[in-house]
PDB file of C-alpha atoms in Angstrom:
ATOM      1  CA  MET A   6     -30.975 -48.236  21.729  1.00 54.00           C
ATOM      2  CA  ALA A   7     -28.243 -45.650  22.008  1.00 65.00           C
ATOM      3  CA  GLN A   8     -29.300 -42.605  24.014  1.00 73.00           C
ATOM      4  CA  ASP A   9     -29.719 -39.089  22.671  1.00 82.00           C
ATOM      5  CA  VAL A  10     -28.584 -39.849  19.168  1.00 87.00           C
ATOM      6  CA  THR A  11     -28.816 -36.502  17.411  1.00 91.00           C
ATOM      7  CA  PRO A  12     -27.809 -35.931  13.807  1.00 95.00           C
ATOM      8  CA  ARG A  13     -26.455 -32.527  12.726  1.00 94.00           C
ATOM      9  CA  VAL A  14     -26.009 -31.781   9.057  1.00 96.00           C
ATOM     10  CA  LYS A  15     -24.612 -28.727   7.294  1.00 95.00           C
ATOM     11  CA  VAL A  16     -25.883 -28.187   3.755  1.00 96.00           C
ATOM     12  CA  PRO A  17     -25.834 -24.847   1.901  1.00 95.00           C
ATOM     13  CA  LYS A  18     -29.284 -23.273   1.529  1.00 94.00           C
ATOM     14  CA  SER A  19     -28.978 -22.881  -2.223  1.00 94.00           C
ATOM     15  CA  ALA A  20     -26.713 -23.771  -5.122  1.00 95.00           C
ATOM     16  CA  ALA A  21     -26.454 -23.140  -8.840  1.00 95.00           C
ATOM     17  CA  ALA A  22     -27.696 -26.015 -11.029  1.00 94.00           C
ATOM     18  CA  GLY A  23     -24.896 -28.544 -11.421  1.00 94.00           C
ATOM     19  CA  GLU A  24     -22.791 -26.975  -8.687  1.00 94.00           C
ATOM     20  CA  ALA A  25     -20.813 -29.086  -6.236  1.00 95.00           C
ATOM     21  CA  VAL A  26     -21.551 -28.433  -2.582  1.00 96.00           C
ATOM     22  CA  ALA A  27     -19.678 -29.585   0.511  1.00 96.00           C
ATOM     23  CA  ILE A  28     -21.819 -31.463   2.990  1.00 97.00           C
ATOM     24  CA  LYS A  29     -20.768 -31.981   6.582  1.00 97.00           C
ATOM     25  CA  THR A  30     -22.533 -34.516   8.755  1.00 97.00           C
ATOM     26  CA  LEU A  31     -22.198 -35.307  12.415  1.00 97.00           C
ATOM     27  CA  ILE A  32     -24.200 -37.632  14.610  1.00 97.00           C
ATOM     28  CA  SER A  33     -23.811 -37.968  18.354  1.00 96.00           C
ATOM     29  CA  HIS A  34     -23.290 -41.662  19.046  1.00 96.00           C
ATOM     30  CA  PRO A  35     -20.906 -43.425  21.446  1.00 94.00           C
ATOM     31  CA  MET A  36     -19.714 -45.906  18.760  1.00 95.00           C
ATOM     32  CA  GLU A  37     -18.882 -48.593  21.302  1.00 95.00           C
ATOM     33  CA  SER A  38     -16.152 -50.524  19.514  1.00 93.00           C
ATOM     34  CA  GLY A  39     -16.458 -53.820  21.343  1.00 93.00           C
ATOM     35  CA  GLN A  40     -12.831 -53.573  22.439  1.00 90.00           C
ATOM     36  CA  ARG A  41     -13.333 -51.921  25.814  1.00 91.00           C
ATOM     37  CA  LYS A  42     -13.737 -53.818  29.079  1.00 92.00           C
ATOM     38  CA  ASP A  43     -15.859 -52.735  32.008  1.00 92.00           C
ATOM     39  CA  LYS A  44     -14.743 -52.685  35.659  1.00 92.00           C
ATOM     40  CA  GLU A  45     -15.299 -56.427  36.086  1.00 93.00           C
ATOM     41  CA  GLY A  46     -13.252 -57.224  33.006  1.00 93.00           C
ATOM     42  CA  ASN A  47     -16.171 -58.137  30.739  1.00 94.00           C
ATOM     43  CA  ILE A  48     -16.052 -56.872  27.181  1.00 94.00           C
ATOM     44  CA  ILE A  49     -18.553 -54.065  26.536  1.00 94.00           C
ATOM     45  CA  PRO A  50     -20.368 -55.310  23.422  1.00 94.00           C
ATOM     46  CA  ARG A  51     -20.015 -53.525  20.100  1.00 95.00           C
ATOM     47  CA  SER A  52     -22.753 -51.043  19.317  1.00 95.00           C
ATOM     48  CA  ILE A  53     -22.031 -48.686  16.457  1.00 96.00           C
ATOM     49  CA  ILE A  54     -23.582 -46.912  13.512  1.00 97.00           C
ATOM     50  CA  ASN A  55     -22.659 -49.357  10.753  1.00 97.00           C
ATOM     51  CA  ARG A  56     -23.927 -47.511   7.685  1.00 97.00           C
ATOM     52  CA  PHE A  57     -24.538 -43.959   6.523  1.00 98.00           C
ATOM     53  CA  THR A  58     -26.217 -43.015   3.267  1.00 97.00           C
ATOM     54  CA  CYS A  59     -26.979 -39.740   1.552  1.00 97.00           C
ATOM     55  CA  GLU A  60     -29.504 -39.461  -1.241  1.00 96.00           C
ATOM     56  CA  PHE A  61     -30.691 -36.498  -3.264  1.00 96.00           C
ATOM     57  CA  ASN A  62     -34.183 -36.702  -4.781  1.00 96.00           C
ATOM     58  CA  GLY A  63     -33.881 -40.478  -4.650  1.00 94.00           C
ATOM     59  CA  GLN A  64     -30.428 -40.771  -6.218  1.00 95.00           C
ATOM     60  CA  SER A  65     -27.469 -41.985  -4.206  1.00 96.00           C
ATOM     61  CA  VAL A  66     -24.701 -39.544  -3.384  1.00 96.00           C
ATOM     62  CA  VAL A  67     -22.662 -41.638  -0.993  1.00 97.00           C
ATOM     63  CA  ASP A  68     -23.059 -44.912   0.923  1.00 97.00           C
ATOM     64  CA  VAL A  69     -20.594 -45.472   3.732  1.00 97.00           C
ATOM     65  CA  THR A  70     -20.074 -48.751   5.579  1.00 97.00           C
ATOM     66  CA  MET A  71     -18.686 -47.868   8.990  1.00 97.00           C
ATOM     67  CA  GLU A  72     -16.696 -50.149  11.276  1.00 97.00           C
ATOM     68  CA  PRO A  73     -15.674 -49.796  14.944  1.00 95.00           C
ATOM     69  CA  ALA A  74     -12.563 -47.787  14.034  1.00 95.00           C
ATOM     70  CA  ILE A  75     -14.697 -44.729  13.235  1.00 97.00           C
ATOM     71  CA  SER A  76     -14.491 -42.291  16.149  1.00 96.00           C
ATOM     72  CA  THR A  77     -17.246 -41.518  18.630  1.00 96.00           C
ATOM     73  CA  ASN A  78     -19.729 -38.968  17.239  1.00 96.00           C
ATOM     74  CA  PRO A  79     -18.986 -39.918  13.643  1.00 97.00           C
ATOM     75  CA  TYR A  80     -18.148 -37.009  11.376  1.00 97.00           C
ATOM     76  CA  ILE A  81     -18.363 -37.536   7.624  1.00 97.00           C
ATOM     77  CA  GLU A  82     -17.769 -34.835   5.024  1.00 97.00           C
ATOM     78  CA  PHE A  83     -18.212 -35.269   1.272  1.00 97.00           C
ATOM     79  CA  ALA A  84     -19.201 -33.367  -1.881  1.00 96.00           C
ATOM     80  CA  ALA A  85     -22.483 -33.624  -3.783  1.00 95.00           C
ATOM     81  CA  THR A  86     -23.653 -32.292  -7.151  1.00 94.00           C
ATOM     82  CA  VAL A  87     -26.944 -30.403  -7.137  1.00 95.00           C
ATOM     83  CA  PRO A  88     -28.642 -30.818 -10.541  1.00 95.00           C
ATOM     84  CA  GLU A  89     -31.970 -29.295  -9.450  1.00 95.00           C
ATOM     85  CA  ALA A  90     -33.759 -28.041  -6.344  1.00 95.00           C
ATOM     86  CA  GLY A  91     -34.763 -30.788  -3.976  1.00 96.00           C
ATOM     87  CA  GLU A  92     -34.035 -32.581  -0.734  1.00 96.00           C
ATOM     88  CA  PHE A  93     -31.023 -34.324   0.703  1.00 97.00           C
ATOM     89  CA  LYS A  94     -31.944 -37.319   2.799  1.00 97.00           C
ATOM     90  CA  PHE A  95     -29.391 -38.587   5.312  1.00 97.00           C
ATOM     91  CA  THR A  96     -29.811 -41.976   6.971  1.00 97.00           C
ATOM     92  CA  TRP A  97     -27.744 -43.611   9.713  1.00 97.00           C
ATOM     93  CA  TYR A  98     -28.214 -47.321  10.515  1.00 97.00           C
ATOM     94  CA  ASP A  99     -27.412 -48.513  14.031  1.00 96.00           C
ATOM     95  CA  ASP A 100     -26.208 -52.036  14.965  1.00 96.00           C
ATOM     96  CA  ASP A 101     -29.284 -52.353  17.188  1.00 95.00           C
ATOM     97  CA  GLY A 102     -31.641 -51.825  14.258  1.00 96.00           C
ATOM     98  CA  SER A 103     -32.450 -48.165  14.902  1.00 95.00           C
ATOM     99  CA  VAL A 104     -32.477 -45.871  11.918  1.00 96.00           C
ATOM    100  CA  TYR A 105     -31.851 -42.148  12.249  1.00 97.00           C
ATOM    101  CA  GLU A 106     -32.828 -39.751   9.504  1.00 96.00           C
ATOM    102  CA  ASP A 107     -32.382 -36.107   8.632  1.00 97.00           C
ATOM    103  CA  ILE A 108     -33.701 -34.224   5.620  1.00 97.00           C
ATOM    104  CA  LYS A 109     -32.333 -30.944   4.312  1.00 96.00           C
ATOM    105  CA  PRO A 110     -33.878 -29.059   1.397  1.00 96.00           C
ATOM    106  CA  ILE A 111     -31.778 -27.077  -1.042  1.00 96.00           C
ATOM    107  CA  ALA A 112     -32.991 -24.409  -3.466  1.00 95.00           C
ATOM    108  CA  LEU A 113     -31.538 -23.334  -6.796  1.00 94.00           C
ATOM    109  CA  LYS A 114     -29.871 -19.947  -7.013  1.00 90.00           C
TER     110      LYS A 114
ATOM    111  CA  MET B  27       7.377 -61.578  43.353  1.00 60.00           C
ATOM    112  CA  THR B  28      11.026 -62.462  43.439  1.00 70.00           C
ATOM    113  CA  LEU B  29      12.712 -62.265  40.090  1.00 71.00           C
ATOM    114  CA  THR B  30      13.782 -65.824  39.529  1.00 80.00           C
ATOM    115  CA  ARG B  31      15.442 -67.067  36.353  1.00 80.00           C
ATOM    116  CA  ARG B  32      12.189 -68.830  35.458  1.00 78.00           C
ATOM    117  CA  ASN B  33      10.290 -65.543  35.683  1.00 73.00           C
ATOM    118  CA  VAL B  34      12.761 -63.783  33.427  1.00 73.00           C
ATOM    119  CA  MET B  35      12.434 -66.533  30.805  1.00 72.00           C
ATOM    120  CA  ILE B  36       8.636 -66.328  30.905  1.00 70.00           C
ATOM    121  CA  MET B  37       8.806 -62.540  30.570  1.00 70.00           C
ATOM    122  CA  GLY B  38      11.139 -62.955  27.639  1.00 67.00           C
ATOM    123  CA  ALA B  39       8.768 -65.398  25.949  1.00 64.00           C
ATOM    124  CA  GLY B  40       5.910 -62.976  26.537  1.00 61.00           C
ATOM    125  CA  ALA B  41       7.858 -60.144  24.981  1.00 59.00           C
ATOM    126  CA  PHE B  42       8.623 -62.353  21.987  1.00 58.00           C
ATOM    127  CA  VAL B  43       4.913 -63.113  21.490  1.00 53.00           C
ATOM    128  CA  ALA B  44       3.991 -59.425  21.857  1.00 50.00           C
ATOM    129  CA  PHE B  45       6.544 -58.586  19.184  1.00 49.00           C
ATOM    130  CA  GLY B  46       4.988 -61.143  16.855  1.00 45.00           C
ATOM    131  CA  LEU B  47       1.443 -59.811  17.328  1.00 46.00           C
ATOM    132  CA  PRO B  48       1.668 -56.736  15.027  1.00 46.00           C
ATOM    133  CA  MET B  49       2.590 -59.113  12.202  1.00 43.00           C
ATOM    134  CA  ARG B  50      -0.651 -61.040  12.670  1.00 45.00           C
ATOM    135  CA  ALA B  51      -2.692 -57.838  12.592  1.00 48.00           C
ATOM    136  CA  THR B  52      -1.194 -56.967   9.223  1.00 72.00           C
ATOM    137  CA  ALA B  53      -2.181 -60.410   7.904  1.00 82.00           C
ATOM    138  CA  ALA B  54      -5.836 -59.596   8.644  1.00 88.00           C
ATOM    139  CA  ALA B  55      -5.447 -56.354   6.704  1.00 92.00           C
ATOM    140  CA  GLU B  56      -3.915 -58.300   3.786  1.00 92.00           C
ATOM    141  CA  ASP B  57      -6.978 -60.565   3.779  1.00 92.00           C
ATOM    142  CA  ARG B  58      -9.297 -57.554   3.608  1.00 94.00           C
ATOM    143  CA  ILE B  59      -7.284 -56.117   0.718  1.00 95.00           C
ATOM    144  CA  ALA B  60      -7.358 -59.416  -1.192  1.00 94.00           C
ATOM    145  CA  GLU B  61     -11.104 -59.655  -0.627  1.00 94.00           C
ATOM    146  CA  PHE B  62     -11.652 -56.137  -1.975  1.00 95.00           C
ATOM    147  CA  THR B  63      -9.384 -56.374  -5.012  1.00 95.00           C
ATOM    148  CA  GLY B  64      -9.691 -60.079  -5.769  1.00 93.00           C
ATOM    149  CA  GLY B  65      -5.901 -60.213  -5.860  1.00 91.00           C
ATOM    150  CA  ALA B  66      -5.598 -57.612  -8.627  1.00 92.00           C
ATOM    151  CA  ALA B  67      -2.577 -55.316  -8.782  1.00 93.00           C
ATOM    152  CA  MET B  68      -2.901 -51.846  -7.256  1.00 95.00           C
ATOM    153  CA  ALA B  69      -1.476 -48.702  -8.809  1.00 95.00           C
ATOM    154  CA  ASP B  70       0.488 -46.259  -6.647  1.00 93.00           C
ATOM    155  CA  SER B  71      -1.265 -43.170  -7.915  1.00 93.00           C
ATOM    156  CA  GLY B  72      -4.855 -42.203  -8.439  1.00 94.00           C
ATOM    157  CA  ILE B  73      -5.758 -42.023  -4.787  1.00 97.00           C
ATOM    158  CA  THR B  74      -4.668 -39.604  -2.086  1.00 96.00           C
ATOM    159  CA  LEU B  75      -4.852 -40.358   1.601  1.00 97.00           C
ATOM    160  CA  THR B  76      -4.326 -37.377   3.874  1.00 97.00           C
ATOM    161  CA  ALA B  77      -3.604 -38.176   7.504  1.00 97.00           C
ATOM    162  CA  PRO B  78      -1.559 -36.383  10.168  1.00 96.00           C
ATOM    163  CA  GLU B  79       2.031 -37.517  10.716  1.00 95.00           C
ATOM    164  CA  ILE B  80       1.507 -37.460  14.461  1.00 95.00           C
ATOM    165  CA  ALA B  81      -1.860 -37.938  16.137  1.00 93.00           C
ATOM    166  CA  GLU B  82      -1.961 -36.730  19.731  1.00 87.00           C
ATOM    167  CA  ASN B  83      -5.196 -38.528  20.382  1.00 92.00           C
ATOM    168  CA  GLY B  84      -5.679 -41.965  18.867  1.00 94.00           C
ATOM    169  CA  ASN B  85      -9.392 -41.699  19.558  1.00 94.00           C
ATOM    170  CA  THR B  86     -10.010 -39.131  16.871  1.00 95.00           C
ATOM    171  CA  VAL B  87      -7.593 -38.917  13.963  1.00 96.00           C
ATOM    172  CA  PRO B  88      -8.836 -36.875  10.984  1.00 97.00           C
ATOM    173  CA  ILE B  89      -8.315 -38.450   7.576  1.00 97.00           C
ATOM    174  CA  GLU B  90      -9.321 -37.555   4.057  1.00 97.00           C
ATOM    175  CA  VAL B  91      -9.431 -39.770   0.985  1.00 97.00           C
ATOM    176  CA  ALA B  92      -9.695 -38.574  -2.602  1.00 96.00           C
ATOM    177  CA  ALA B  93      -9.777 -40.721  -5.730  1.00 96.00           C
ATOM    178  CA  PRO B  94     -11.140 -39.035  -8.861  1.00 94.00           C
ATOM    179  CA  GLY B  95     -13.141 -41.544 -10.864  1.00 94.00           C
ATOM    180  CA  ALA B  96     -13.408 -44.079  -8.063  1.00 96.00           C
ATOM    181  CA  VAL B  97     -16.523 -46.105  -7.405  1.00 96.00           C
ATOM    182  CA  GLU B  98     -15.525 -47.302  -3.960  1.00 97.00           C
ATOM    183  CA  ILE B  99     -12.768 -46.590  -1.433  1.00 97.00           C
ATOM    184  CA  LEU B 100     -11.764 -48.998   1.341  1.00 97.00           C
ATOM    185  CA  VAL B 101      -9.869 -47.657   4.359  1.00 97.00           C
ATOM    186  CA  LEU B 102      -7.946 -49.986   6.673  1.00 97.00           C
ATOM    187  CA  ALA B 103      -5.959 -49.391   9.854  1.00 96.00           C
ATOM    188  CA  THR B 104      -3.367 -52.134   9.596  1.00 95.00           C
ATOM    189  CA  GLY B 105      -2.328 -51.994  13.242  1.00 94.00           C
ATOM    190  CA  ASN B 106      -5.769 -51.995  14.884  1.00 94.00           C
ATOM    191  CA  PRO B 107      -7.254 -55.124  16.525  1.00 92.00           C
ATOM    192  CA  THR B 108      -9.604 -55.278  13.549  1.00 92.00           C
ATOM    193  CA  PRO B 109      -8.277 -53.442  10.484  1.00 94.00           C
ATOM    194  CA  GLY B 110     -11.570 -52.330   8.891  1.00 95.00           C
ATOM    195  CA  VAL B 111     -12.321 -48.620   9.163  1.00 97.00           C
ATOM    196  CA  ALA B 112     -14.839 -47.678   6.492  1.00 97.00           C
ATOM    197  CA  THR B 113     -15.902 -48.288   2.912  1.00 97.00           C
ATOM    198  CA  PHE B 114     -17.096 -45.290   0.902  1.00 97.00           C
ATOM    199  CA  LYS B 115     -19.307 -45.999  -2.111  1.00 97.00           C
ATOM    200  CA  PHE B 116     -19.875 -43.001  -4.371  1.00 97.00           C
ATOM    201  CA  GLY B 117     -23.181 -42.670  -6.206  1.00 95.00           C
ATOM    202  CA  PRO B 118     -24.018 -40.774  -9.384  1.00 94.00           C
ATOM    203  CA  LEU B 119     -24.532 -37.491  -7.517  1.00 95.00           C
ATOM    204  CA  ALA B 120     -21.205 -37.424  -5.702  1.00 94.00           C
ATOM    205  CA  ALA B 121     -19.509 -34.255  -6.951  1.00 92.00           C
ATOM    206  CA  SER B 122     -16.049 -35.641  -6.323  1.00 92.00           C
ATOM    207  CA  GLN B 123     -14.905 -38.935  -4.951  1.00 94.00           C
ATOM    208  CA  THR B 124     -13.622 -37.478  -1.721  1.00 95.00           C
ATOM    209  CA  ALA B 125     -14.584 -37.984   1.889  1.00 96.00           C
ATOM    210  CA  SER B 126     -13.307 -36.928   5.284  1.00 97.00           C
ATOM    211  CA  THR B 127     -13.877 -38.536   8.626  1.00 97.00           C
ATOM    212  CA  ARG B 128     -12.271 -39.164  12.010  1.00 97.00           C
ATOM    213  CA  ILE B 129     -10.985 -42.584  13.016  1.00 97.00           C
ATOM    214  CA  ARG B 130      -9.551 -44.471  15.979  1.00 96.00           C
ATOM    215  CA  LEU B 131      -5.994 -45.786  15.864  1.00 95.00           C
ATOM    216  CA  ALA B 132      -4.706 -48.168  18.533  1.00 93.00           C
ATOM    217  CA  GLY B 133      -1.078 -47.193  18.065  1.00 93.00           C
ATOM    218  CA  THR B 134       1.487 -46.047  15.536  1.00 95.00           C
ATOM    219  CA  GLN B 135       0.672 -47.795  12.239  1.00 96.00           C
ATOM    220  CA  ASP B 136       0.046 -47.522   8.528  1.00 96.00           C
ATOM    221  CA  VAL B 137      -3.384 -46.420   7.401  1.00 97.00           C
ATOM    222  CA  VAL B 138      -4.175 -47.810   3.960  1.00 97.00           C
ATOM    223  CA  ALA B 139      -6.757 -46.591   1.438  1.00 97.00           C
ATOM    224  CA  ILE B 140      -7.610 -48.573  -1.689  1.00 97.00           C
ATOM    225  CA  ALA B 141      -9.792 -47.198  -4.464  1.00 97.00           C
ATOM    226  CA  LYS B 142     -11.745 -49.283  -6.948  1.00 96.00           C
ATOM    227  CA  MET B 143     -11.997 -47.252 -10.127  1.00 96.00           C
ATOM    228  CA  SER B 144     -14.955 -47.252 -12.485  1.00 93.00           C
ATOM    229  CA  ASP B 145     -12.860 -49.160 -15.050  1.00 94.00           C
ATOM    230  CA  GLY B 146     -12.231 -51.986 -12.578  1.00 94.00           C
ATOM    231  CA  SER B 147      -8.637 -51.086 -11.730  1.00 95.00           C
ATOM    232  CA  PHE B 148      -7.376 -50.417  -8.208  1.00 97.00           C
ATOM    233  CA  ALA B 149      -5.151 -47.804  -6.615  1.00 97.00           C
ATOM    234  CA  LYS B 150      -3.561 -47.786  -3.185  1.00 97.00           C
ATOM    235  CA  ALA B 151      -2.227 -45.115  -0.877  1.00 97.00           C
ATOM    236  CA  SER B 152      -0.862 -45.497   2.598  1.00 96.00           C
ATOM    237  CA  SER B 153       0.176 -43.130   5.333  1.00 97.00           C
ATOM    238  CA  ASN B 154       2.128 -43.821   8.493  1.00 97.00           C
ATOM    239  CA  VAL B 155       0.586 -42.179  11.554  1.00 96.00           C
ATOM    240  CA  LYS B 156       2.433 -41.933  14.852  1.00 95.00           C
ATOM    241  CA  VAL B 157      -0.011 -42.238  17.718  1.00 94.00           C
ATOM    242  CA  THR B 158       0.899 -41.074  21.199  1.00 86.00           C
ATOM    243  CA  ILE B 159      -2.238 -42.190  23.067  1.00 77.00           C
ATOM    244  CA  GLY B 160      -3.974 -45.284  21.653  1.00 65.00           C
ATOM    245  CA  GLY B 161      -7.643 -45.067  20.763  1.00 61.00           C
ATOM    246  CA  CYS B 162      -9.038 -48.544  21.226  1.00 59.00           C
ATOM    247  CA  GLY B 163      -9.832 -48.442  24.920  1.00 51.00           C
ATOM    248  CA  GLY B 164      -6.316 -48.944  26.217  1.00 45.00           C
TER     249      GLY B 164
END
């Protein structure tokens, strides 16, 4: 289990119905690529976040499959349409089976 | 060790193999592309890939992809040990088919982005990024 994995998401507090909002997501995670070697020369095994999804009121906004070439502390920015007030649910899936979640509500202007 | 003629020949052979290696890495990227498109032709326009010309730190290179009307975008780093970077699938509530992230590049190479459009066609964009310090652990 990766240590201290903390998600940080930036979503506007409110939006007009049908407006597009920019969403910025960051999660602290070492994203061990499986390419590095330790002092004895053994490969440090791969351990990354392999998938990130964003849903709004149950509908998919974006679904990202991530591979070892994504940098440490993965940053993903995208745009979502807000048809109504509700909640954004962000989910990160780790190679080791852990799932990290963050939920951000958004109101209508 | 003393530099004998045998040593020089072995070094030369090693250099020859090292030169051939980047070609093999590109073959893996070609396989990924064929798998994604099923061998279909890719248009030159319809997708934009924004990446810096020079990346000072190969560990974190910012990129942005944009493909209006795309369902899925595949990003590959053709010169990395494994070319896969990310696949973005856009759902019904994506306001625009754009995404930004930061990636690792092992050395100077082409980054390739391929979009699968909602009508089943494909578009490709590529960007050459010069990397001064490699980002795959040396």
